Amino acid sequence: MPEYADTAWRGEQPFSCEFSVQSAPEDLLASGKACRAFHTILSTVCLVGFIVGTVFFLIAAFGSGLRLSVMINNPLFPAVYLGIGCFLLYGFLFRVDRKKREHHKTLGYTRKASHRLISATDLKILDFKCRPSAALGAVSFKHGSIKPTRWRKSIRHCANYRGVSWDEKELAYFAPSPFQGNMVLVQLVCWTLVVLGWPIIILHLLSLSYDEISVVGYVIFFLLSGAPIAHQLIRKETYVNHRGPKVFSLSRSTGMVSVYQDGALLFSHPFIDFNCFYKQVWFGGRTGWVRSLFMTYRNEDYPYDHVVDLATFVDSTAESSFLEVWEVIKCYMNVTLPLPESLFLAPRRPFDSVSAEYDRRVEGSPTVKEDMSDSEYEALLAAGR
C-alpha cells in the first residue's frame, strides 16, 4: 500500500481564489484583415491546386492503362508536379501559422478566433469542495462510455489510452508523437508514394518492361502494401497509445500538479495552489458554444500556454460534463476519499489504501467492476445520468 506524502491534498480549502485577468498589451496587434485574407486565399488556392493535380494525374494514369511508358507521355501527367507543389506550400503555410499562434500565446495574447464572436466570455472560478458520487467517474470522464468487453479486449493493457494514463498514483496526459500528430499527412504522403512508386518497384524486383505492368499487378501490390499499415494502426494499437512526451500530471500520492515542456519538468506546485477556470464563448453559427476547463497556478504569472488543460478529459461538449470532470478530479486528488468509480481505476483500487479500506467497509463497493457485463454497465450509466 502506498503511503501518501505530506503534500497530498486532504480536502483543505484554499486561502484565496483571487485572480486578475490582464488585458492584452496594446502594442501586440493581430494580423490585419488584408494579411488574413491573403493567407486564406493562398491556402484555398493551394488546396484546390492539390485536388486538381491529383485528379488530372489519376486521369492520366488510368487513361494510359496504368502503363508507365504511356503515362509519362500523357499531356496531363505533369499535373502531378502541380499537386506536389501545392501540397508542400500548404504545409509551409500551416507551419508558419502554427508558429505565430504559439508566439502569441507565449506573450499572453490570444487572437480573436472569428468575426462571429458576438458575446463576452463567461469565466468562472470553480471551488474546491468535494461532492463524491458513486457513478460520477464512469459517467462524465473521458472514455467513460466504453463497454467493459471492449475494455478487457483492447484497452486494459494500454500504457495510455489516447493519451490518458490514470491509476492510483497519478492522472497524466501524454501528447501524440510527431508521427501520430501528423497521421493524416503521413498517410497522404505514404499512399502517394505507393501509387507513384509501384511500377518502379515491380520493375526492379521482377526485371519487367513497362508494357508488362498490368492493373492486376497494381491491385495486388496496393493491397499487400496497405495491409501491414492497416494492421499496425488498427490491431497493434500503434495510434491508441500516445508515444509523445508527458504534458502534465496530477499526482494523488503527492498532491502535486506538474507541467512539462518537451518532456522536461517545467514546474510542479501543490494542487491547492491552482485555480480551476471554466470558460465558455459564444461564436454563433454552427460553432455555437466553445467551452474550456483549465487550471492555472495562482501565485505566479506563468505564460498563457503553461496551463493544465483539463478539457482533454471531457467526453462531451455539454456544460455539465465540464463541471462534472472537475468534481471527478477533486475527488481523485483528495486522499481522504476513495478513488472515483471508473474502468481505468477499477483494477487499481486494491493498491490504494483508502479505496481498499472503503471497499471492505461498504457493501456493494465498488459499483464499477472490471469483469461486469455490458448490460450492467449501461444500467449504471443510465442511473448516473
XYZ file of N, CA and C in Angstrom, residues 113-307:
585
model
N -10.783 34.475 -32.595
C -10.902 33.308 -33.466
C -11.742 33.597 -34.701
N -12.721 34.466 -34.597
C -13.623 34.684 -35.716
C -14.362 35.996 -35.541
N -14.780 36.569 -36.663
C -15.588 37.788 -36.591
C -16.997 37.483 -36.102
N -17.330 36.194 -35.944
C -18.668 35.824 -35.467
C -18.787 35.894 -33.955
N -17.714 36.309 -33.273
C -17.748 36.425 -31.818
C -18.725 37.534 -31.434
N -19.870 37.165 -30.858
C -20.928 38.148 -30.621
C -21.293 38.278 -29.158
N -20.560 37.637 -28.245
C -20.861 37.808 -26.831
C -19.587 37.709 -26.012
N -19.626 38.249 -24.812
C -18.450 38.264 -23.954
C -18.170 36.873 -23.398
N -16.957 36.690 -22.925
C -16.537 35.412 -22.352
C -17.136 35.224 -20.964
N -17.643 34.032 -20.709
C -18.147 33.675 -19.391
C -17.050 32.903 -18.670
N -16.400 33.536 -17.695
C -15.267 32.950 -16.995
C -15.623 32.757 -15.530
N -15.562 31.509 -15.062
C -15.909 31.198 -13.680
C -14.734 30.508 -12.993
N -14.503 30.873 -11.727
C -13.529 30.179 -10.898
C -14.280 29.140 -10.074
N -13.933 27.872 -10.251
C -14.645 26.785 -9.588
C -14.068 26.534 -8.199
N -14.912 25.997 -7.307
C -14.499 25.809 -5.914
C -13.792 24.473 -5.719
N -13.309 24.235 -4.486
C -12.563 23.027 -4.139
C -13.357 22.114 -3.211
N -14.640 22.303 -3.102
C -15.459 21.452 -2.255
C -15.737 20.136 -2.971
N -15.445 19.017 -2.320
C -15.627 17.702 -2.930
C -17.068 17.237 -2.768
N -17.634 16.764 -3.862
C -19.000 16.233 -3.864
C -18.961 14.829 -4.472
N -18.548 13.830 -3.703
C -18.388 12.484 -4.263
C -19.714 11.878 -4.688
N -19.659 11.127 -5.785
C -20.829 10.423 -6.301
C -20.377 9.055 -6.775
N -21.207 8.061 -6.565
C -20.805 6.676 -6.841
C -20.461 6.450 -8.306
N -21.280 6.980 -9.213
C -21.084 6.712 -10.636
C -20.503 7.898 -11.381
N -19.969 8.879 -10.673
C -19.535 10.113 -11.312
C -18.410 9.877 -12.305
N -17.384 9.132 -11.868
C -16.256 8.913 -12.746
C -16.616 8.144 -13.998
N -17.552 7.214 -13.888
C -17.924 6.402 -15.039
C -18.749 7.181 -16.046
N -19.526 8.135 -15.588
C -20.470 8.811 -16.472
C -19.820 9.943 -17.246
N -19.017 10.761 -16.595
C -18.608 12.025 -17.192
C -17.181 12.052 -17.705
N -16.296 11.185 -17.211
C -14.892 11.296 -17.564
C -14.639 10.752 -18.962
N -13.480 11.098 -19.501
C -13.113 10.705 -20.856
C -13.178 9.192 -21.035
N -13.799 8.762 -22.143
C -13.946 7.351 -22.491
C -14.792 6.595 -21.473
N -15.640 7.315 -20.730
C -16.466 6.654 -19.732
C -17.548 5.778 -20.318
N -17.882 5.967 -21.593
C -18.940 5.174 -22.216
C -18.421 3.899 -22.877
N -17.130 3.641 -22.795
C -16.566 2.425 -23.388
C -17.083 1.200 -22.646
N -17.521 0.197 -23.408
C -18.087 -1.008 -22.814
C -16.994 -1.865 -22.157
N -17.337 -2.578 -21.082
C -16.340 -3.428 -20.410
C -15.722 -4.491 -21.311
N -16.515 -5.045 -22.248
C -15.947 -6.072 -23.132
C -14.834 -5.497 -23.998
N -15.052 -4.308 -24.531
C -14.003 -3.660 -25.325
C -12.821 -3.277 -24.449
N -13.118 -2.868 -23.231
C -12.048 -2.511 -22.304
C -11.138 -3.710 -22.031
N -11.747 -4.849 -21.744
C -10.951 -6.041 -21.429
C -10.183 -6.541 -22.648
N -10.750 -6.346 -23.830
C -10.156 -6.910 -25.034
C -8.970 -6.103 -25.543
N -9.089 -4.770 -25.588
C -8.073 -3.995 -26.299
C -7.549 -2.767 -25.579
N -8.116 -2.391 -24.425
C -7.716 -1.129 -23.800
C -7.034 -1.345 -22.457
N -7.364 -2.406 -21.761
C -6.877 -2.609 -20.396
C -5.355 -2.595 -20.312
N -4.685 -3.129 -21.326
C -3.232 -3.257 -21.265
C -2.504 -2.093 -21.937
N -3.227 -1.062 -22.349
C -2.584 0.094 -22.974
C -1.810 0.897 -21.936
N -0.653 1.384 -22.321
C 0.120 2.250 -21.424
C -0.636 3.538 -21.141
N -1.240 4.094 -22.172
C -2.162 5.217 -22.028
C -3.140 5.151 -23.184
N -4.407 5.334 -22.896
C -5.418 5.220 -23.939
C -5.708 6.608 -24.491
N -5.255 6.843 -25.728
C -5.390 8.147 -26.387
C -4.841 9.269 -25.504
N -3.725 8.987 -24.869
C -3.029 9.992 -24.089
C -3.355 10.007 -22.617
N -4.445 9.358 -22.192
C -4.875 9.398 -20.794
C -4.282 8.213 -20.037
N -3.479 8.500 -19.025
C -2.920 7.486 -18.133
C -3.439 7.769 -16.729
N -4.160 6.799 -16.153
C -4.862 7.041 -14.885
C -4.748 5.807 -14.009
N -4.116 5.960 -12.858
C -4.037 4.882 -11.888
C -4.142 5.459 -10.482
N -3.785 4.642 -9.475
C -3.936 5.093 -8.091
C -2.888 6.125 -7.688
N -1.871 6.333 -8.517
C -0.801 7.273 -8.169
C -0.963 8.630 -8.837
N -1.255 8.643 -10.132
C -1.353 9.920 -10.824
C -2.278 9.831 -12.026
N -2.785 10.991 -12.407
C -3.559 11.185 -13.631
C -2.707 12.039 -14.553
N -2.375 11.516 -15.726
C -1.448 12.207 -16.618
C -1.980 12.194 -18.041
N -1.495 13.166 -18.806
C -1.836 13.214 -20.231
C -0.548 13.262 -21.040
N -0.484 12.405 -22.067
C 0.664 12.333 -22.957
C 0.264 12.840 -24.338
N 1.138 13.607 -24.946
C 0.873 14.133 -26.281
C 1.132 13.054 -27.327
N 0.495 13.168 -28.478
C 0.834 12.239 -29.563
C 2.270 12.472 -30.020
N 2.879 11.438 -30.547
C 4.203 11.600 -31.123
C 4.093 12.421 -32.405
N 5.204 12.961 -32.910
C 5.124 13.703 -34.181
C 4.498 12.882 -35.298
N 4.759 11.584 -35.312
C 4.152 10.725 -36.331
C 2.642 10.652 -36.158
N 2.181 10.472 -34.910
C 0.748 10.373 -34.661
C 0.053 11.711 -34.853
N 0.713 12.810 -34.465
C 0.099 14.119 -34.606
C -0.110 14.529 -36.041
N 0.690 13.975 -36.944
C 0.557 14.279 -38.372
C 0.132 13.033 -39.142
N -0.749 12.228 -38.517
C -1.127 10.953 -39.105
C -1.772 11.119 -40.476
N -2.661 12.099 -40.630
C -3.319 12.305 -41.921
C -2.297 12.687 -42.977
N -1.386 13.588 -42.616
C -0.345 13.998 -43.555
C 0.555 12.830 -43.916
N 0.918 12.019 -42.927
C 1.791 10.874 -43.176
C 1.113 9.863 -44.093
N -0.156 9.581 -43.835
C -0.867 8.627 -44.680
C -0.985 9.145 -46.110
N -1.243 10.452 -46.261
C -1.370 11.021 -47.597
C -0.059 10.896 -48.362
N 1.052 11.194 -47.692
C 2.356 11.092 -48.344
C 2.696 9.638 -48.662
N 2.447 8.743 -47.698
C 2.788 7.330 -47.904
C 2.003 6.720 -49.054
N 0.701 6.975 -49.077
C -0.105 6.384 -50.139
C 0.216 7.008 -51.494
N 0.595 8.287 -51.510
C 1.010 8.904 -52.770
C 2.274 8.243 -53.298
N 3.224 7.972 -52.398
C 4.449 7.289 -52.813
C 4.162 5.872 -53.298
N 3.218 5.206 -52.641
C 2.862 3.848 -53.067
C 2.267 3.866 -54.470
N 1.347 4.821 -54.698
C 0.683 4.887 -56.006
C 1.680 5.234 -57.105
N 2.594 6.178 -56.807
C 3.553 6.599 -57.828
C 4.699 5.606 -57.999
N 5.038 4.889 -56.929
C 6.241 4.076 -56.977
C 6.051 2.616 -57.290
N 4.785 2.149 -57.399
C 4.613 0.710 -57.593
C 5.203 0.202 -58.903
N 5.119 0.935 -60.038
C 5.713 0.370 -61.263
C 7.224 0.223 -61.153
N 7.885 1.208 -60.539
C 9.343 1.153 -60.430
C 9.768 -0.019 -59.550
N 9.038 -0.236 -58.449
C 9.391 -1.337 -57.547
C 9.236 -2.683 -58.244
N 8.151 -2.848 -58.967
C 7.927 -4.125 -59.662
C 8.987 -4.343 -60.739
N 9.354 -3.260 -61.432
C 10.376 -3.392 -62.471
C 11.711 -3.845 -61.885
N 12.084 -3.263 -60.749
C 13.358 -3.630 -60.142
C 13.332 -5.048 -59.584
N 12.197 -5.464 -59.042
C 12.119 -6.790 -58.431
C 12.027 -7.900 -59.463
N 11.269 -7.686 -60.528
C 10.991 -8.750 -61.493
C 11.652 -8.523 -62.846
N 12.351 -7.373 -62.992
C 13.025 -7.056 -64.266
C 12.049 -7.084 -65.425
N 10.890 -6.499 -65.247
C 9.872 -6.460 -66.285
C 10.016 -5.194 -67.107
N 9.440 -5.199 -68.282
C 9.381 -3.991 -69.096
C 8.120 -3.221 -68.745
N 8.066 -1.984 -69.198
C 6.926 -1.138 -68.877
C 5.610 -1.752 -69.353
N 5.632 -2.366 -70.533
C 4.382 -2.858 -71.107
C 3.829 -4.071 -70.376
N 4.634 -4.751 -69.528
C 4.166 -5.947 -68.841
C 3.491 -5.640 -67.510
N 3.461 -4.356 -67.130
C 2.822 -3.970 -65.878
C 1.328 -3.812 -66.127
N 0.512 -4.510 -65.386
C -0.927 -4.521 -65.611
C -1.668 -4.018 -64.382
N -2.964 -3.860 -64.552
C -3.819 -3.432 -63.453
C -3.818 -4.474 -62.335
N -3.744 -5.747 -62.691
C -3.743 -6.803 -61.682
C -2.522 -6.677 -60.773
N -1.361 -6.426 -61.365
C -0.165 -6.245 -60.551
C -0.265 -5.050 -59.637
N -0.863 -3.977 -60.142
C -1.045 -2.776 -59.313
C -1.945 -3.077 -58.126
N -3.084 -3.744 -58.354
C -4.028 -4.033 -57.278
C -3.383 -4.935 -56.223
N -2.663 -5.958 -56.659
C -2.021 -6.866 -55.710
C -1.002 -6.112 -54.858
N -0.173 -5.286 -55.491
C 0.833 -4.534 -54.734
C 0.175 -3.557 -53.773
N -0.890 -2.898 -54.240
C -1.579 -1.919 -53.392
C -2.153 -2.589 -52.148
N -2.793 -3.742 -52.308
C -3.388 -4.431 -51.170
C -2.320 -4.968 -50.221
N -1.260 -5.541 -50.772
C -0.210 -6.096 -49.926
C 0.528 -5.006 -49.155
N 0.707 -3.841 -49.764
C 1.400 -2.753 -49.067
C 0.497 -2.088 -48.046
N -0.815 -2.064 -48.305
C -1.726 -1.418 -47.371
C -2.086 -2.280 -46.183
N -2.064 -3.595 -46.349
C -2.456 -4.482 -45.255
C -1.563 -4.338 -44.022
N -0.225 -4.318 -44.153
C 0.595 -4.147 -42.934
C 0.353 -2.817 -42.237
N 0.159 -1.748 -43.020
C -0.084 -0.437 -42.411
C -1.393 -0.455 -41.635
N -2.451 -0.971 -42.259
C -3.742 -1.029 -41.576
C -3.676 -1.930 -40.344
N -2.942 -3.014 -40.443
C -2.832 -3.929 -39.304
C -2.130 -3.255 -38.126
N -1.063 -2.513 -38.406
C -0.339 -1.835 -37.336
C -1.187 -0.754 -36.683
N -1.966 -0.036 -37.490
C -2.769 1.060 -36.949
C -3.985 0.562 -36.183
N -4.608 -0.517 -36.653
C -5.875 -0.961 -36.072
C -5.669 -2.043 -35.012
N -4.860 -3.040 -35.309
C -4.755 -4.197 -34.431
C -3.650 -4.067 -33.387
N -2.594 -3.365 -33.699
C -1.453 -3.283 -32.792
C -1.482 -2.038 -31.915
N -2.542 -1.269 -32.001
C -2.747 -0.113 -31.129
C -1.603 0.891 -31.222
N -1.033 1.010 -32.434
C 0.042 1.974 -32.621
C -0.450 3.391 -32.403
N -1.680 3.660 -32.802
C -2.203 5.018 -32.666
C -2.921 5.226 -31.339
N -3.400 4.154 -30.712
C -4.138 4.296 -29.450
C -3.225 4.802 -28.344
N -2.046 4.232 -28.232
C -1.078 4.683 -27.231
C -0.330 5.896 -27.762
N -0.460 7.030 -27.076
C 0.302 8.208 -27.473
C 1.770 8.001 -27.111
N 2.628 8.169 -28.082
C 4.058 7.911 -27.896
C 4.845 9.185 -27.604
N 4.171 10.323 -27.521
C 4.858 11.580 -27.292
C 5.193 11.821 -25.833
N 5.732 13.008 -25.510
C 6.134 13.314 -24.132
C 4.937 13.599 -23.237
N 5.169 13.522 -21.931
C 4.132 13.857 -20.954
C 3.886 15.362 -20.975
N 2.603 15.755 -20.957
C 2.232 17.170 -21.000
C 2.014 17.711 -19.589
N 1.238 16.990 -18.788
C 1.022 17.385 -17.397
C 0.581 16.164 -16.610
N 0.644 16.274 -15.285
C 0.222 15.178 -14.419
C -0.320 15.742 -13.123
N -1.310 15.039 -12.550
C -1.864 15.355 -11.240
C -1.634 14.135 -10.356
N -0.759 14.274 -9.376
C -0.362 13.148 -8.537
C -1.246 13.078 -7.299
N -1.965 11.962 -7.139
C -2.776 11.758 -5.941
C -1.890 11.474 -4.732
N -0.820 10.736 -4.928
C 0.024 10.330 -3.804
C 0.829 11.484 -3.220
N 1.188 12.473 -4.040
C 1.976 13.605 -3.537
C 1.188 14.903 -3.484
N 0.028 14.966 -4.157
C -0.752 16.195 -4.173
C -0.169 17.285 -5.040
N 0.759 16.936 -5.930
C 1.434 17.922 -6.764
C 0.886 17.888 -8.187
N 0.834 19.059 -8.803
C 0.469 19.211 -10.206
C 1.721 19.628 -10.959
N 2.102 18.865 -11.965
C 3.345 19.112 -12.700
C 3.030 19.381 -14.160
N 3.703 20.359 -14.714
C 3.570 20.718 -16.126
C 4.916 20.490 -16.800
N 4.879 19.884 -17.979
C 6.096 19.539 -18.702
C 6.140 20.270 -20.037
N 7.350 20.485 -20.513
C 7.552 21.084 -21.829
C 8.604 20.276 -22.569
N 8.195 19.682 -23.690
C 9.079 18.808 -24.464
C 9.618 17.659 -23.615
N 8.784 17.166 -22.695
C 9.167 16.039 -21.863
C 9.929 16.392 -20.608
N 10.395 17.638 -20.475
C 11.146 18.065 -19.291
C 10.219 18.789 -18.321
N 10.439 18.589 -17.019
C 9.606 19.216 -16.000
C 9.771 20.728 -16.050
N 8.646 21.428 -16.209
C 8.659 22.890 -16.264
C 8.440 23.489 -14.883
N 7.412 23.021 -14.180
C 7.197 23.420 -12.790
C 6.281 22.407 -12.129
N 6.304 22.393 -10.806
C 5.470 21.491 -10.016
C 5.061 22.211 -8.743
N 3.741 22.299 -8.493
C 3.213 23.015 -7.337
C 2.063 22.210 -6.738
N 1.725 22.455 -5.464
C 0.601 21.745 -4.838
C -0.724 22.016 -5.544
N -1.572 21.010 -5.547
C -2.878 21.098 -6.201
C -3.709 22.253 -5.654
N -3.623 22.504 -4.366
C -4.440 23.522 -3.726
C -4.018 24.929 -4.130
N -2.827 25.080 -4.732
C -2.337 26.394 -5.142
C -2.724 26.743 -6.571
N -3.626 25.969 -7.156
C -4.096 26.244 -8.509
C -5.532 26.755 -8.459
N -5.888 27.534 -9.457
C -7.279 27.901 -9.689
C -7.799 27.121 -10.883
N -9.035 26.680 -10.807
C -9.669 25.998 -11.930
C -10.692 26.936 -12.553
N -10.555 27.174 -13.851
C -11.430 28.090 -14.570
C -12.291 27.314 -15.557
N -13.557 27.657 -15.561
C -14.465 27.169 -16.602
C -14.800 28.355 -17.492
N -14.560 28.197 -18.773
C -14.709 29.308 -19.713
C -15.571 28.867 -20.884
N -16.496 29.725 -21.288
C -17.292 29.432 -22.473
C -17.482 30.712 -23.279
N -17.400 30.565 -24.589
C -17.521 31.692 -25.509
C -18.525 31.313 -26.584
N -19.426 32.236 -26.887
C -20.422 32.002 -27.929
C -19.915 32.561 -29.248
N -19.743 31.682 -30.252
C -19.247 32.092 -31.553
C -20.364 32.229 -32.581
N -21.552 31.764 -32.262
C -22.646 31.865 -33.209
C -22.525 30.856 -34.339
N -23.521 30.871 -35.223
C -23.493 29.982 -36.377
C -23.487 28.524 -35.980
N -22.800 27.712 -36.776
C -22.728 26.280 -36.486
C -21.762 25.964 -35.351
N -20.872 26.903 -35.007
C -19.895 26.653 -33.947
C -20.553 26.627 -32.581
N -21.439 27.605 -32.315
C -22.140 27.651 -31.040
C -21.203 27.944 -29.881
N -21.427 27.271 -28.758
C -20.619 27.473 -27.561
C -19.304 26.717 -27.677
N -18.219 27.386 -27.362
C -16.897 26.765 -27.259
C -16.482 26.832 -25.797
N -16.304 25.675 -25.171
C -16.052 25.609 -23.729
C -14.649 25.067 -23.452
N -14.094 25.494 -22.326
C -12.767 25.032 -21.918
C -12.710 24.943 -20.401
N -11.809 24.107 -19.924
C -11.613 23.888 -18.492
C -10.112 23.767 -18.257
N -9.554 24.670 -17.461
C -8.114 24.656 -17.283
C -7.734 25.135 -15.891
N -6.546 24.716 -15.460
C -6.001 25.100 -14.162
C -4.777 25.983 -14.368
N -4.670 27.040 -13.562
C -3.513 27.930 -13.612
C -2.957 28.100 -12.203
N -1.651 28.241 -12.118
C -1.014 28.429 -10.816
C -1.334 29.826 -10.300
N -1.788 29.903 -9.055
C -2.343 31.138 -8.516
C -1.281 32.160 -8.127
N -0.110 31.725 -7.722
C 0.846 32.619 -7.074
C 1.879 33.233 -8.005
N 1.967 32.779 -9.240
C 2.912 33.352 -10.188
C 2.241 33.485 -11.540
N 2.731 34.435 -12.315
C 2.148 34.711 -13.623
C 2.931 33.958 -14.691
N 2.573 32.682 -14.894
C 3.215 31.916 -15.947
C 2.634 32.320 -17.299
N 3.362 32.054 -18.398
C 2.812 32.366 -19.715
C 1.497 31.646 -19.970
N 0.787 32.123 -20.966
C -0.561 31.648 -21.253
C -0.594 30.153 -21.531
N 0.429 29.647 -22.237
C 0.374 28.237 -22.629
C 0.844 27.290 -21.535
N 1.248 27.808 -20.369
C 1.671 26.950 -19.261
C 0.495 26.729 -18.311
N -0.525 26.072 -18.802
C -1.712 25.777 -18.017
C -1.991 24.281 -18.118
